[in-house]
Amino acid sequence: MSGKYIAAALLLFFMLAPVPRAFGQGACSVVYLDKKQVPMAELGCYGVPVTVKTGPVKLPGICLTGVRSGTRAAANKLQTGDVVMKINGLAVPTPKALNDIMINLKNSIVNIDYGRLKNGKFQMHRQEFLQVASHANAYASRPVTDLENFMYTLVDADRKKKGLKGLKRSSGLAKMARSHADDMAKRNYTGHVTPEGRGTVERYKISGLKMEGGITENCAYPFAQPNPLDMVRSGEEQLMGSEDHRANIMHPDIVTAGIGIAYRRDGGLMIVQVFSSAPIP
């Protein structure tokens, strides 16, 4: 049988056949399509879009880059490096697609088909569980102003550990940061660019602030925890653990900061930090 027909048969099998507990797909490779990790709150993990190549066959999936303990992903034995291919038979080409599917499966049986690369073979597995609707409002037990104040404290503490000065709080930058955090939470997206394509600088200009000095922005998306302050601490730890984000926090030239936080529907947080080298009021 030619490679063309083998590829077609493999693809048809993947699309139509029920996935057994585990089976070898043969030699394969996983190609990353993006380096940016995206949180998938409904599972409690981070991931990036990938293409799984098995010979001439190419299939979309999400490679898990981090699995948080105590989440649905961890409870169902998903691990860092696993590639989620389908949920209830639906392809998941992006983290957002995965999250949207999970949101629509509240109070339903969920089947997750995922692959795990082992000894050069891509072995498929299936996990089944009941997706129960979460009660996100139960987490929102503290006003966001308390959380924002705590984040200012954490940022200053991290800077002072390296002999850097604390930052002056800017109400203008805080308004900009809070607006972006609220928008991400309301429209369920992440990142520095809005669905309309507005990046940090454009949002800064729209906010009415005078353009002086340089500005940088950090975003973090900690998963839901019973104590909101623990989520804030987790967000700062995530940022300090990333070279680029840590550089923004620890830059010796910045003098002002604005922080905005919003609760997500799943109880987690959208955290936005904006820094400037100018004394923005």
GROMACS .gro file of C-alpha atoms in nm:
model
  281
    1MET     CA    1   0.000   0.000   0.000
    2SER     CA    2   0.140   0.341  -0.094
    3GLY     CA    3   0.223   0.608   0.166
    4LYS     CA    4  -0.068   0.815   0.037
    5TYR     CA    5  -0.322   0.543   0.114
    6ILE     CA    6  -0.162   0.457   0.449
    7ALA     CA    7  -0.192   0.823   0.551
    8ALA     CA    8  -0.556   0.834   0.446
    9ALA     CA    9  -0.630   0.513   0.638
   10LEU     CA   10  -0.461   0.643   0.953
   11LEU     CA   11  -0.651   0.971   0.935
   12LEU     CA   12  -0.984   0.794   0.877
   13PHE     CA   13  -0.914   0.561   1.170
   14PHE     CA   14  -0.838   0.854   1.400
   15MET     CA   15  -1.152   1.040   1.296
   16LEU     CA   16  -1.400   0.751   1.311
   17ALA     CA   17  -1.276   0.476   1.539
   18PRO     CA   18  -1.326   0.483   1.917
   19VAL     CA   19  -0.992   0.541   2.086
   20PRO     CA   20  -0.874   0.243   2.293
   21ARG     CA   21  -0.708   0.282   2.630
   22ALA     CA   22  -0.371   0.297   2.459
   23PHE     CA   23  -0.231   0.214   2.119
   24GLY     CA   24   0.090   0.286   1.931
   25GLN     CA   25   0.070   0.531   1.643
   26GLY     CA   26   0.423   0.458   1.529
   27ALA     CA   27   0.717   0.697   1.499
   28CYS     CA   28   0.602   1.057   1.516
   29SER     CA   29   0.701   1.410   1.603
   30VAL     CA   30   0.527   1.700   1.777
   31VAL     CA   31   0.575   2.042   1.614
   32TYR     CA   32   0.508   2.351   1.824
   33LEU     CA   33   0.306   2.619   1.644
   34ASP     CA   34   0.343   2.884   1.915
   35LYS     CA   35   0.575   2.939   2.210
   36LYS     CA   36   0.321   3.131   2.418
   37GLN     CA   37   0.169   2.923   2.698
   38VAL     CA   38  -0.203   2.981   2.739
   39PRO     CA   39  -0.403   2.890   3.051
   40MET     CA   40  -0.693   2.650   3.010
   41ALA     CA   41  -0.884   2.722   3.327
   42GLU     CA   42  -1.152   2.457   3.280
   43LEU     CA   43  -0.888   2.182   3.297
   44GLY     CA   44  -0.638   2.359   3.521
   45CYS     CA   45  -0.336   2.350   3.294
   46TYR     CA   46  -0.131   2.548   3.042
   47GLY     CA   47  -0.072   2.456   2.680
   48VAL     CA   48   0.042   2.553   2.333
   49PRO     CA   49  -0.101   2.452   1.993
   50VAL     CA   50   0.094   2.180   1.811
   51THR     CA   51   0.079   1.957   1.508
   52VAL     CA   52   0.137   1.585   1.558
   53LYS     CA   53   0.309   1.433   1.255
   54THR     CA   54   0.280   1.058   1.202
   55GLY     CA   55   0.441   0.993   0.867
   56PRO     CA   56   0.251   1.208   0.616
   57VAL     CA   57  -0.045   1.248   0.854
   58LYS     CA   58  -0.072   1.581   1.040
   59LEU     CA   59  -0.319   1.624   1.327
   60PRO     CA   60  -0.387   1.929   1.548
   61GLY     CA   61  -0.365   1.921   1.925
   62ILE     CA   62  -0.268   2.105   2.242
   63CYS     CA   63   0.057   2.014   2.416
   64LEU     CA   64   0.029   2.060   2.792
   65THR     CA   65   0.319   2.270   2.922
   66GLY     CA   66   0.209   2.271   3.285
   67VAL     CA   67  -0.048   2.086   3.497
   68ARG     CA   68  -0.152   2.232   3.829
   69SER     CA   69  -0.211   1.995   4.121
   70GLY     CA   70  -0.566   1.965   4.250
   71THR     CA   71  -0.723   2.040   3.910
   72ARG     CA   72  -0.933   1.834   3.668
   73ALA     CA   73  -0.625   1.774   3.453
   74ALA     CA   74  -0.423   1.636   3.745
   75ALA     CA   75  -0.717   1.431   3.877
   76ASN     CA   76  -0.746   1.263   3.538
   77LYS     CA   77  -0.375   1.181   3.517
   78LEU     CA   78  -0.284   1.430   3.246
   79GLN     CA   79   0.084   1.524   3.253
   80THR     CA   80   0.313   1.792   3.116
   81GLY     CA   81   0.402   1.687   2.763
   82ASP     CA   82   0.071   1.514   2.690
   83VAL     CA   83  -0.107   1.626   2.372
   84VAL     CA   84  -0.484   1.666   2.395
   85MET     CA   85  -0.628   1.577   2.054
   86LYS     CA   86  -1.005   1.565   2.100
   87ILE     CA   87  -1.278   1.628   2.357
   88ASN     CA   88  -1.598   1.432   2.302
   89GLY     CA   89  -1.493   1.377   1.943
   90LEU     CA   90  -1.426   1.746   1.875
   91ALA     CA   91  -1.082   1.859   1.758
   92VAL     CA   92  -0.901   2.112   1.979
   93PRO     CA   93  -0.664   2.311   1.755
   94THR     CA   94  -0.616   2.594   2.009
   95PRO     CA   95  -0.627   2.635   2.388
   96LYS     CA   96  -0.927   2.867   2.348
   97ALA     CA   97  -1.112   2.599   2.151
   98LEU     CA   98  -1.044   2.350   2.429
   99ASN     CA   99  -1.164   2.589   2.698
  100ASP     CA  100  -1.479   2.679   2.502
  101ILE     CA  101  -1.569   2.313   2.453
  102MET     CA  102  -1.522   2.243   2.823
  103ILE     CA  103  -1.740   2.539   2.919
  104ASN     CA  104  -2.020   2.404   2.700
  105LEU     CA  105  -1.998   2.059   2.861
  106LYS     CA  106  -2.102   2.160   3.212
  107ASN     CA  107  -2.280   1.877   3.397
  108SER     CA  108  -2.191   1.635   3.116
  109ILE     CA  109  -1.974   1.329   3.066
  110VAL     CA  110  -1.642   1.436   2.913
  111ASN     CA  111  -1.409   1.211   2.713
  112ILE     CA  112  -1.059   1.347   2.659
  113ASP     CA  113  -0.847   1.176   2.394
  114TYR     CA  114  -0.480   1.256   2.439
  115GLY     CA  115  -0.146   1.127   2.322
  116ARG     CA  116   0.171   1.058   2.514
  117LEU     CA  117   0.505   1.016   2.341
  118LYS     CA  118   0.685   0.710   2.475
  119ASN     CA  119   0.983   0.527   2.329
  120GLY     CA  120   0.938   0.705   1.997
  121LYS     CA  121   0.573   0.607   1.970
  122PHE     CA  122   0.268   0.825   2.016
  123GLN     CA  123   0.032   0.628   2.241
  124MET     CA  124  -0.330   0.738   2.257
  125HIS     CA  125  -0.527   0.736   2.583
  126ARG     CA  126  -0.878   0.830   2.690
  127GLN     CA  127  -0.999   0.972   3.021
  128GLU     CA  128  -1.368   1.000   3.106
  129PHE     CA  129  -1.516   1.212   3.386
  130LEU     CA  130  -1.819   1.418   3.482
  131GLN     CA  131  -1.779   1.792   3.423
  132VAL     CA  132  -1.966   1.960   3.707
  133ALA     CA  133  -2.054   2.330   3.683
  134SER     CA  134  -1.829   2.533   3.912
  135HIS     CA  135  -1.952   2.805   4.143
  136ALA     CA  136  -1.707   3.080   4.057
  137ASN     CA  137  -1.878   3.343   4.271
  138ALA     CA  138  -1.779   3.151   4.583
  139TYR     CA  139  -1.417   3.251   4.520
  140ALA     CA  140  -1.490   3.624   4.487
  141SER     CA  141  -1.484   3.674   4.862
  142ARG     CA  142  -1.249   3.975   4.861
  143PRO     CA  143  -1.277   4.298   4.663
  144VAL     CA  144  -1.028   4.333   4.380
  145THR     CA  145  -0.884   4.647   4.542
  146ASP     CA  146  -0.755   4.427   4.826
  147LEU     CA  147  -0.595   4.194   4.572
  148GLU     CA  148  -0.441   4.482   4.379
  149ASN     CA  149  -0.295   4.633   4.697
  150PHE     CA  150  -0.145   4.295   4.784
  151MET     CA  151   0.012   4.271   4.439
  152TYR     CA  152   0.172   4.616   4.479
  153THR     CA  153   0.323   4.487   4.804
  154LEU     CA  154   0.458   4.174   4.637
  155VAL     CA  155   0.611   4.371   4.348
  156ASP     CA  156   0.785   4.614   4.583
  157ALA     CA  157   0.909   4.325   4.799
  158ASP     CA  158   1.062   4.149   4.498
  159ARG     CA  159   1.233   4.469   4.387
  160LYS     CA  160   1.369   4.547   4.732
  161LYS     CA  161   1.525   4.200   4.753
  162LYS     CA  162   1.756   4.315   4.473
  163GLY     CA  163   1.820   4.658   4.622
  164LEU     CA  164   1.574   4.838   4.393
  165LYS     CA  165   1.334   5.110   4.503
  166GLY     CA  166   0.964   5.052   4.546
  167LEU     CA  167   0.730   5.194   4.281
  168LYS     CA  168   0.491   5.485   4.304
  169ARG     CA  169   0.132   5.384   4.239
  170SER     CA  170  -0.023   5.548   3.934
  171SER     CA  171  -0.400   5.581   3.924
  172GLY     CA  172  -0.381   5.636   3.546
  173LEU     CA  173  -0.184   5.317   3.485
  174ALA     CA  174  -0.407   5.129   3.730
  175LYS     CA  175  -0.716   5.235   3.536
  176MET     CA  176  -0.558   5.111   3.214
  177ALA     CA  177  -0.454   4.782   3.377
  178ARG     CA  178  -0.796   4.726   3.535
  179SER     CA  179  -0.973   4.797   3.207
  180HIS     CA  180  -0.768   4.529   3.030
  181ALA     CA  181  -0.812   4.276   3.312
  182ASP     CA  182  -1.189   4.334   3.311
  183ASP     CA  183  -1.206   4.302   2.932
  184MET     CA  184  -1.013   3.973   2.930
  185ALA     CA  185  -1.237   3.832   3.203
  186LYS     CA  186  -1.557   3.948   3.034
  187ARG     CA  187  -1.466   3.829   2.683
  188ASN     CA  188  -1.264   3.523   2.787
  189TYR     CA  189  -0.931   3.590   2.612
  190THR     CA  190  -0.573   3.632   2.729
  191GLY     CA  191  -0.269   3.828   2.617
  192HIS     CA  192  -0.157   4.183   2.551
  193VAL     CA  193  -0.361   4.224   2.233
  194THR     CA  194  -0.740   4.260   2.233
  195PRO     CA  195  -0.961   4.074   1.981
  196GLU     CA  196  -0.969   4.403   1.786
  197GLY     CA  197  -0.589   4.404   1.761
  198ARG     CA  198  -0.517   4.679   2.017
  199GLY     CA  199  -0.183   4.625   2.188
  200THR     CA  200  -0.037   4.780   2.502
  201VAL     CA  201   0.072   5.110   2.345
  202GLU     CA  202  -0.259   5.166   2.165
  203ARG     CA  203  -0.456   5.092   2.481
  204TYR     CA  204  -0.229   5.335   2.667
  205LYS     CA  205  -0.310   5.611   2.418
  206ILE     CA  206  -0.683   5.534   2.428
  207SER     CA  207  -0.677   5.564   2.807
  208GLY     CA  208  -0.590   5.933   2.765
  209LEU     CA  209  -0.250   5.918   2.935
  210LYS     CA  210   0.029   6.143   2.811
  211MET     CA  211   0.288   5.944   2.620
  212GLU     CA  212   0.613   5.995   2.807
  213GLY     CA  213   0.882   5.750   2.906
  214GLY     CA  214   0.864   5.382   2.827
  215ILE     CA  215   0.587   5.143   2.930
  216THR     CA  216   0.580   4.767   2.973
  217GLU     CA  217   0.300   4.530   3.063
  218ASN     CA  218   0.278   4.191   3.235
  219CYS     CA  219  -0.024   3.960   3.235
  220ALA     CA  220  -0.081   3.656   3.456
  221TYR     CA  221  -0.374   3.415   3.480
  222PRO     CA  222  -0.358   3.212   3.803
  223PHE     CA  223  -0.609   2.932   3.847
  224ALA     CA  224  -0.883   2.937   4.109
  225GLN     CA  225  -0.789   2.876   4.471
  226PRO     CA  226  -1.001   2.909   4.787
  227ASN     CA  227  -0.792   3.203   4.912
  228PRO     CA  228  -0.780   3.491   4.658
  229LEU     CA  229  -0.454   3.620   4.807
  230ASP     CA  230  -0.292   3.286   4.723
  231MET     CA  231  -0.397   3.341   4.362
  232VAL     CA  232  -0.229   3.683   4.362
  233ARG     CA  233   0.087   3.533   4.510
  234SER     CA  234   0.078   3.257   4.247
  235GLY     CA  235   0.044   3.519   3.973
  236GLU     CA  236   0.350   3.710   4.092
  237GLU     CA  237   0.547   3.386   4.121
  238GLN     CA  238   0.455   3.298   3.763
  239LEU     CA  239   0.573   3.637   3.640
  240MET     CA  240   0.895   3.628   3.840
  241GLY     CA  241   0.959   3.280   3.700
  242SER     CA  242   0.949   3.414   3.343
  243GLU     CA  243   1.266   3.589   3.224
  244ASP     CA  244   1.089   3.858   3.020
  245HIS     CA  245   0.823   3.933   3.281
  246ARG     CA  246   1.076   3.938   3.564
  247ALA     CA  247   1.284   4.187   3.364
  248ASN     CA  248   0.982   4.420   3.348
  249ILE     CA  249   0.928   4.401   3.724
  250MET     CA  250   1.295   4.440   3.811
  251HIS     CA  251   1.390   4.708   3.557
  252PRO     CA  252   1.590   4.976   3.742
  253ASP     CA  253   1.446   5.261   3.532
  254ILE     CA  254   1.076   5.216   3.610
  255VAL     CA  255   0.932   5.448   3.873
  256THR     CA  256   0.553   5.402   3.856
  257ALA     CA  257   0.316   5.108   3.835
  258GLY     CA  258  -0.051   5.037   3.786
  259ILE     CA  259  -0.214   4.705   3.869
  260GLY     CA  260  -0.555   4.576   3.764
  261ILE     CA  261  -0.718   4.249   3.867
  262ALA     CA  262  -1.047   4.087   3.769
  263TYR     CA  263  -1.216   3.761   3.867
  264ARG     CA  264  -1.273   3.515   3.585
  265ARG     CA  265  -1.589   3.310   3.547
  266ASP     CA  266  -1.411   2.999   3.676
  267GLY     CA  267  -1.294   3.181   3.990
  268GLY     CA  268  -0.936   3.240   3.874
  269LEU     CA  269  -0.786   3.582   3.813
  270MET     CA  270  -0.681   3.805   3.528
  271ILE     CA  271  -0.384   4.008   3.653
  272VAL     CA  272  -0.234   4.302   3.463
  273GLN     CA  273   0.073   4.501   3.568
  274VAL     CA  274   0.171   4.818   3.378
  275PHE     CA  275   0.506   4.988   3.445
  276SER     CA  276   0.646   5.322   3.331
  277SER     CA  277   0.980   5.499   3.350
  278ALA     CA  278   0.792   5.831   3.378
  279PRO     CA  279   0.609   5.967   3.686
  280ILE     CA  280   0.260   5.900   3.546
  281PRO     CA  281  -0.002   6.031   3.794
   0.00000   0.00000   0.00000
